[in-house]
Amino acid sequence: MPHVATIVVSILFDGLAYAMFLFITSVGLSVTMGLMGFVNLAHGAFAMCGGFFVVSLTRSLGVPFVPSLVIAATAVGFISIPFERYLYRQLYKSTDLEQVLLTIGLAFMSIATFTYFYGPIPKSVPLPDWLEGHINLGFRAFPSYRAFLIVVGAGLIAVLWYAFERTNIGAKIRAAVDNRRMAESVGINVDRLFTLTFALGSGLAALGGGLAIQLFGLTPSFAVLYLVLFLIVVAVGGLGSLKGTLLAALVIGIIDTGGKYAFPVAGNLFIYAITVVVLLIRPAGFYGRE
Amino acid sequence: MKIFRWLGLAALALTVGGTAQAATIKIGVVLPFSGPNADLGHQIDKAFDLYVKLHAKDIAPHKVQIIKRDEGPPTGAVAKTAATELITNDKVKLLTGFVFSPSAIALAPVINKAKVPMVIANAGTAWITKLSPYYVRLSFSMWHPAYPMGLYAAKTLGCKTAAVAYTDFPPGKDSVLAFKTAFEKTGGKEVLSIPMGSPAQVPDFTPFMQRVKDAHPDCLYAFIPSGAHATGLMKAYGEVGLKKAGIKLIGPMDLVPDNKLQDMGDAAIGTIVMSHYAVDLDNAANKAFVAAWHKEYGANSYPDFMSSQGWDTMHAIFDTIKKLKGNLSNPTKVIAALEGWSTNGPRGHVMIDPKTRDIVQDERAMEVYRKPDGMLGVKVIGTTKAVKDECKILGIGRCK
Amino acid sequence: MAASETMAVGPMREQVRERAAGFLISRHHYRWPEALPWLIAIACYFVFPDRMTFGSQVLVMVMFALSLDLILGYAGIVSLGHAAFFGIGAYVVALGSLRLGWSEPISGIIAAGVVAGIFGAVVGWFMLRYRGLTLLMLTIAFAATLQESGNLRSDITGGYDGLPGLTFDPLFGLFDYDLYGRTNYLYALAALAVVFYFVRRIVYSPFGQALTGIRENVRRMHAIGSPVHLRLVTVYAIAAAIAGVAGALFTQTNAYVTLTVFDFDNSAKVMVILILGGTGRLYGAFFGAAVYMILEDYFSKLSPTFWQFGIGLLLVLAVLFARRGVLGLFEDSSAYLGKRKKP
C-alpha cells in the first residue's frame, strides 16, 4: 500500500472533481428554489437535455467537445425560458406538492421524448486528445478529464461569485432572495430576474449534464437517476446559497469518494448519513435561512 | 436447384404431416421493453423477430404466434403478473425471454403449478434451473464465463494475485465467487474484493479503481452489468492508470459489450474477456447471423451476446416444434425434446445438458485489439470447450 | 366584555358544541355512493376471473395509497419515502415465513403492520419536527438507507435477487392459493375492507379533524394548544402500519420479495397515484390506483415509451386543471350540474 499521504491526496483530488460536477449541476436548482421558492424536479431533465445536445453536436455535427458544452448550455438556457414564462410562472403561488408533481410530469415527458429520438442505449462523447491523457506530477498521475472538471468548476465558482457579489444584477438577485416584496418596491423587475436566473440555472444544469457523460454515460433516464443526489446537495447546502451548495458538494463529494475507497461495502450509505446528520442538526442546510 | 428442394420438402411435409393440422403455437415473450434496461430487452427481441422471420418456413405448416409483454423492472412482480396472464389468459404453450433473474425466480411457483415450459434467454443466476423441472436455460449461468476465467488467469495469464471488483448485486457476487473458486483452486490468491455500488445508478468508478491500483494485483477481475456501467468502468480503468501500472483487466463479456466497444477507446485494448460470443466470431453460423442482422437492422446495429442467446433460444423452440410436430400440449414431452438439444449456432456448438437443463457451451478467451481498419474488435486467443455450470457440479450454496 | 355577553356564553357554548358534534356524526354516516368501489371490486371477481393476479396487485396498491392519503391528504405531510414501511412489512412476512416458520397469513400481516407502525412512530418522532424540503429529504434518506442496509446484509435479505419460494398456509386452513389468484384477490379485498373501516373512523373522528386543522393552519393549532407533534407522529405511525400491511400482502400474493420494494420509484409512484385520484378523500386512493394501473397495463403493451409520456402529460394537466384529482373533477362537475339544475 502506498503512503497514507498519497491516498489522501488521491481521495481529495477525485472527490474534488466529483464535487465540481455536483456543484455545477446543482447550483442552478439551489438558486431557483431559494429565489423563486419553486421546486423544479425537471432540473435533471434539463441536464439530460444538455447532455444529448452535446452528443449530437460532437457525434453528428463534428463540433469539438468544449465548444459543444458551451453551445449546449446556452441553447438549453434559452429553451428553458418559455417553460419558466408560460408554465412555471403559473405555479409560483402553488403548494410545493403541486410544483413537485408538475415538474415530475415534465421530467417523464422529456425522458419518453428523448427515448423516442435517441433510443435507450447509453451514449458517450468523443473527447479531444488533451482530455484523454494524464497530468503527471511525479508522485501520482492525475487524469486530465478530472483536472478539467476541477478547473471548469473553479472558474465557474469565480465567475458566479463575482456576478453575485460584485455586479448590479447579482445584487438584485440577492435582494430578491432576501426579501422579494422589498425588492419589488424599490423597483426591481423581479419577473425578469426570475426568468434570467432560471435560464442561468438550467444552462448550468445542461453544462453539468454534458460533463457527466464521460463519468456516467448518458441515457434518457439520467433525468431522474441522479435527481435525488442533486436534491441532497441542495438541501444539505441550503436553498439559494452559492456558498452552501459549494460546501455541500465538497463535503458530499469528498466523503463519498473517501467512503467508496475505504469502505466500499457501505455503498451510498455515506451520502444518506450525511444528509440525515446535517438536516437533523441544521434543518435549513449549511447556509440556508429558516 | 432451390426450387426442387422446396418442392421436395413440401412433398415430404405433406406425406409425413399428412392430415396433421396446421397448429398455431402461442409463445409468450417476456422482456424489458421500458425503463433503463430497455436496450437489453431490445437486443434479444430483435434476435427473436429475426429468427422467426427467416425461419418461419422451417416449421410450416405450423406457425408461431408471439405475444410480447413487458418484463418491467427487476422486481419480479411485474414479470410474474405478465407471465401468469400469458398462461391463464392467452394460454401460451411456452414462455421465453426473461432478462432479469428475479423474474425467473419469482415465476417458479407459477410454472410448477401451471406446468408451462419456460425457455430462459438471459437470466443468469446459477441456481435458477433448480427451481423448476420446467425451466430450460439457453443463455448462461454466471459461472459459465467466470470459472474458466479463474483457471485461465492462473494458468495461462500467469496472474499470481488478483483483485475482484463487482457491482453489488447477486450476479456480481455469483460471478466473483465463481472466479475466486477457480482461481484459488489453481494456486492464485485473491488480495482484494470490492463491491462497487448498486446496479441502478452508474457510480463514479474512480475511488474503486484507485483502491485496486494501490493493492498492486497482477489482474483485476471485474463484473458490471452490461451497459453504461461498462463504459464508465473502462474509462476509469484507463484514467486512474491501472493499465499503465500493468494490472490486466479481465472479466466476462459484460465488460466490453459489442455495441459499446467502439466508445471505449485505447483503454480497452488488451482487456481479456471470457465469453461465449463476440460479433467477430469466425464460424459459418455467426457470419450468416451477423449478415442477416445488418441486412435487417442496418449497418450500424450490432448483435451482442444477448442477441446470440435469443437466436439460439428461438432455434431450440422451433426445433422442438418440428420434433413434436406442432403438438406442444404435453410439457414433459417439450422438456424432453429440449434436453440434449444441440446445434452449431453463432456461439459455436451449444447443447442443453439433460441432467441440469442448463446450457453447455464453449467459452472463449478473447482479447480486445485494434483492427487494421481502426475499429476495436476482439480476437479469440483460447477456447475452453463444452463448459458446464460448475456451481451445480461443485454443489455450492443454492446450487446443491 | 359586557355582563350580558358573559351571561350568554354558557348556552351558546352548548349550541356550538352540538353543531360540531352533529357535523362530525353526519360525516360518519355511510352514504350510498361509498358502496360503489366495493361493488365494482366484487364484480371484477366475477367479470374478470382471469385477471385476478393483476387485480390483487391493484388492491395492494390501493391500500398503499390509502396509507399515504392519511399523512399526505389529511395531515399534509409530504413524504417521498413511504415505500420504506411497505418494504418493512414485506420483509417481516418474508423473513417470518422463511426463518421462523411463521406462515399463517393473517397473523403475519398483523405482525407486519405492528412492526412497521413501531418504525413509523420512532422515525416519525425525529423527523416530523421538520417540514418542507428538509422533511422530504429525510423521508427519502430513510427509505434509501433501509435499502442499502438490506443490501449490506444480503445474506439475510437475499439482496436484489430476494427471497424466493416463500410458502404461506392456506387461509383459515381451508382456502389454498390457486394459479388464477382468486383466493389472493378476495383475501386482499377483505384486508382492504378492514383497513378502510379503521381509516374511515379515524378520519371522521375529532382526531381526524385535528389533523385537517394541522394541515390547514399549523400555527393556529399550536396556538390553541393542540399537541401537534404528538398527533403527527400518531398518524404517521398508523399510516406506516397500513403501508406495512400492504407490503405484507404484496409478499404473500407474490410469494416473493426483493429489495426493490424500497425503491424510490415506488414512493414516487404511490404519490402520483394518490394525486391523480385525489387526496384527502379516501376514495381517491381507489380511483387513482385502479386508473393508473389499468392504464399502465394497457399502454405498456402498446408502447412503453408512450405510456411514460402519457403519464407525465396527465400529471402536468392534472396540476394545471384538475388540482384535486379525478375525484375533485367529479365533485366540481356534480356541483356545476347541481347549480345548473336550480333555476
PDB file of N, CA, C and O in Angstrom, chain A residues 87-110:
ATOM      1  N   LEU A  87     -45.217  28.339 -18.099  1.00  0.00           N
ATOM      2  CA  LEU A  87     -45.675  27.193 -17.321  1.00  0.00           C
ATOM      3  C   LEU A  87     -45.394  27.386 -15.830  1.00  0.00           C
ATOM      4  O   LEU A  87     -46.310  27.433 -15.009  1.00  0.00           O
ATOM      5  N   TYR A  88     -44.110  27.533 -15.504  1.00  0.00           N
ATOM      6  CA  TYR A  88     -43.741  27.602 -14.108  1.00  0.00           C
ATOM      7  C   TYR A  88     -44.347  28.809 -13.419  1.00  0.00           C
ATOM      8  O   TYR A  88     -44.759  28.747 -12.266  1.00  0.00           O
ATOM      9  N   ARG A  89     -44.401  29.924 -14.126  1.00  0.00           N
ATOM     10  CA  ARG A  89     -44.848  31.160 -13.512  1.00  0.00           C
ATOM     11  C   ARG A  89     -46.256  31.010 -12.931  1.00  0.00           C
ATOM     12  O   ARG A  89     -46.593  31.626 -11.924  1.00  0.00           O
ATOM     13  N   GLN A  90     -47.061  30.127 -13.551  1.00  0.00           N
ATOM     14  CA  GLN A  90     -48.433  29.976 -13.061  1.00  0.00           C
ATOM     15  C   GLN A  90     -48.474  29.314 -11.704  1.00  0.00           C
ATOM     16  O   GLN A  90     -49.485  29.348 -11.012  1.00  0.00           O
ATOM     17  N   LEU A  91     -47.371  28.665 -11.350  1.00  0.00           N
ATOM     18  CA  LEU A  91     -47.403  27.862 -10.122  1.00  0.00           C
ATOM     19  C   LEU A  91     -46.556  28.419  -8.996  1.00  0.00           C
ATOM     20  O   LEU A  91     -46.341  27.750  -8.000  1.00  0.00           O
ATOM     21  N   TYR A  92     -46.044  29.659  -9.151  1.00  0.00           N
ATOM     22  CA  TYR A  92     -45.216  30.198  -8.081  1.00  0.00           C
ATOM     23  C   TYR A  92     -45.968  30.268  -6.767  1.00  0.00           C
ATOM     24  O   TYR A  92     -45.404  30.167  -5.692  1.00  0.00           O
ATOM     25  N   LYS A  93     -47.291  30.495  -6.874  1.00  0.00           N
ATOM     26  CA  LYS A  93     -48.046  30.634  -5.638  1.00  0.00           C
ATOM     27  C   LYS A  93     -48.610  29.304  -5.176  1.00  0.00           C
ATOM     28  O   LYS A  93     -49.312  29.245  -4.178  1.00  0.00           O
ATOM     29  N   SER A  94     -48.352  28.232  -5.926  1.00  0.00           N
ATOM     30  CA  SER A  94     -48.956  26.950  -5.555  1.00  0.00           C
ATOM     31  C   SER A  94     -48.168  26.265  -4.449  1.00  0.00           C
ATOM     32  O   SER A  94     -47.103  26.723  -4.058  1.00  0.00           O
ATOM     33  N   THR A  95     -48.725  25.153  -4.001  1.00  0.00           N
ATOM     34  CA  THR A  95     -48.032  24.413  -2.948  1.00  0.00           C
ATOM     35  C   THR A  95     -46.821  23.685  -3.523  1.00  0.00           C
ATOM     36  O   THR A  95     -46.728  23.454  -4.723  1.00  0.00           O
ATOM     37  N   ASP A  96     -45.914  23.335  -2.616  1.00  0.00           N
ATOM     38  CA  ASP A  96     -44.722  22.589  -3.023  1.00  0.00           C
ATOM     39  C   ASP A  96     -45.109  21.323  -3.764  1.00  0.00           C
ATOM     40  O   ASP A  96     -44.500  20.941  -4.761  1.00  0.00           O
ATOM     41  N   LEU A  97     -46.131  20.662  -3.252  1.00  0.00           N
ATOM     42  CA  LEU A  97     -46.528  19.380  -3.811  1.00  0.00           C
ATOM     43  C   LEU A  97     -46.910  19.535  -5.275  1.00  0.00           C
ATOM     44  O   LEU A  97     -46.515  18.750  -6.132  1.00  0.00           O
ATOM     45  N   GLU A  98     -47.678  20.577  -5.577  1.00  0.00           N
ATOM     46  CA  GLU A  98     -48.105  20.768  -6.961  1.00  0.00           C
ATOM     47  C   GLU A  98     -46.920  21.041  -7.861  1.00  0.00           C
ATOM     48  O   GLU A  98     -46.859  20.571  -8.997  1.00  0.00           O
ATOM     49  N   GLN A  99     -45.956  21.802  -7.372  1.00  0.00           N
ATOM     50  CA  GLN A  99     -44.776  22.060  -8.184  1.00  0.00           C
ATOM     51  C   GLN A  99     -43.997  20.781  -8.418  1.00  0.00           C
ATOM     52  O   GLN A  99     -43.509  20.527  -9.532  1.00  0.00           O
ATOM     53  N   VAL A 100     -43.881  19.967  -7.343  1.00  0.00           N
ATOM     54  CA  VAL A 100     -43.194  18.681  -7.481  1.00  0.00           C
ATOM     55  C   VAL A 100     -43.852  17.856  -8.564  1.00  0.00           C
ATOM     56  O   VAL A 100     -43.192  17.314  -9.451  1.00  0.00           O
ATOM     57  N   LEU A 101     -45.164  17.775  -8.523  1.00  0.00           N
ATOM     58  CA  LEU A 101     -45.865  16.909  -9.462  1.00  0.00           C
ATOM     59  C   LEU A 101     -45.794  17.426 -10.888  1.00  0.00           C
ATOM     60  O   LEU A 101     -45.586  16.658 -11.831  1.00  0.00           O
ATOM     61  N   LEU A 102     -45.943  18.740 -11.071  1.00  0.00           N
ATOM     62  CA  LEU A 102     -45.855  19.288 -12.420  1.00  0.00           C
ATOM     63  C   LEU A 102     -44.491  18.986 -13.022  1.00  0.00           C
ATOM     64  O   LEU A 102     -44.374  18.527 -14.153  1.00  0.00           O
ATOM     65  N   THR A 103     -43.443  19.236 -12.232  1.00  0.00           N
ATOM     66  CA  THR A 103     -42.103  19.073 -12.789  1.00  0.00           C
ATOM     67  C   THR A 103     -41.742  17.598 -12.958  1.00  0.00           C
ATOM     68  O   THR A 103     -41.019  17.247 -13.896  1.00  0.00           O
ATOM     69  N   ILE A 104     -42.245  16.727 -12.084  1.00  0.00           N
ATOM     70  CA  ILE A 104     -42.018  15.294 -12.321  1.00  0.00           C
ATOM     71  C   ILE A 104     -42.691  14.888 -13.629  1.00  0.00           C
ATOM     72  O   ILE A 104     -42.144  14.126 -14.424  1.00  0.00           O
ATOM     73  N   GLY A 105     -43.908  15.402 -13.855  1.00  0.00           N
ATOM     74  CA  GLY A 105     -44.606  15.105 -15.099  1.00  0.00           C
ATOM     75  C   GLY A 105     -43.788  15.545 -16.297  1.00  0.00           C
ATOM     76  O   GLY A 105     -43.641  14.817 -17.284  1.00  0.00           O
ATOM     77  N   LEU A 106     -43.212  16.749 -16.215  1.00  0.00           N
ATOM     78  CA  LEU A 106     -42.364  17.235 -17.313  1.00  0.00           C
ATOM     79  C   LEU A 106     -41.152  16.331 -17.492  1.00  0.00           C
ATOM     80  O   LEU A 106     -40.747  16.041 -18.624  1.00  0.00           O
ATOM     81  N   ALA A 107     -40.589  15.885 -16.382  1.00  0.00           N
ATOM     82  CA  ALA A 107     -39.421  15.020 -16.478  1.00  0.00           C
ATOM     83  C   ALA A 107     -39.778  13.724 -17.212  1.00  0.00           C
ATOM     84  O   ALA A 107     -39.041  13.279 -18.095  1.00  0.00           O
ATOM     85  N   PHE A 108     -40.897  13.112 -16.857  1.00  0.00           N
ATOM     86  CA  PHE A 108     -41.328  11.889 -17.531  1.00  0.00           C
ATOM     87  C   PHE A 108     -41.513  12.125 -19.013  1.00  0.00           C
ATOM     88  O   PHE A 108     -41.092  11.324 -19.861  1.00  0.00           O
ATOM     89  N   MET A 109     -42.157  13.222 -19.346  1.00  0.00           N
ATOM     90  CA  MET A 109     -42.390  13.514 -20.762  1.00  0.00           C
ATOM     91  C   MET A 109     -41.069  13.668 -21.497  1.00  0.00           C
ATOM     92  O   MET A 109     -40.916  13.204 -22.632  1.00  0.00           O
ATOM     93  N   SER A 110     -40.111  14.309 -20.843  1.00  0.00           N
ATOM     94  CA  SER A 110     -38.833  14.506 -21.526  1.00  0.00           C
ATOM     95  C   SER A 110     -38.097  13.186 -21.695  1.00  0.00           C
ATOM     96  O   SER A 110     -37.503  12.926 -22.743  1.00  0.00           O
TER      97      SER A 110
END
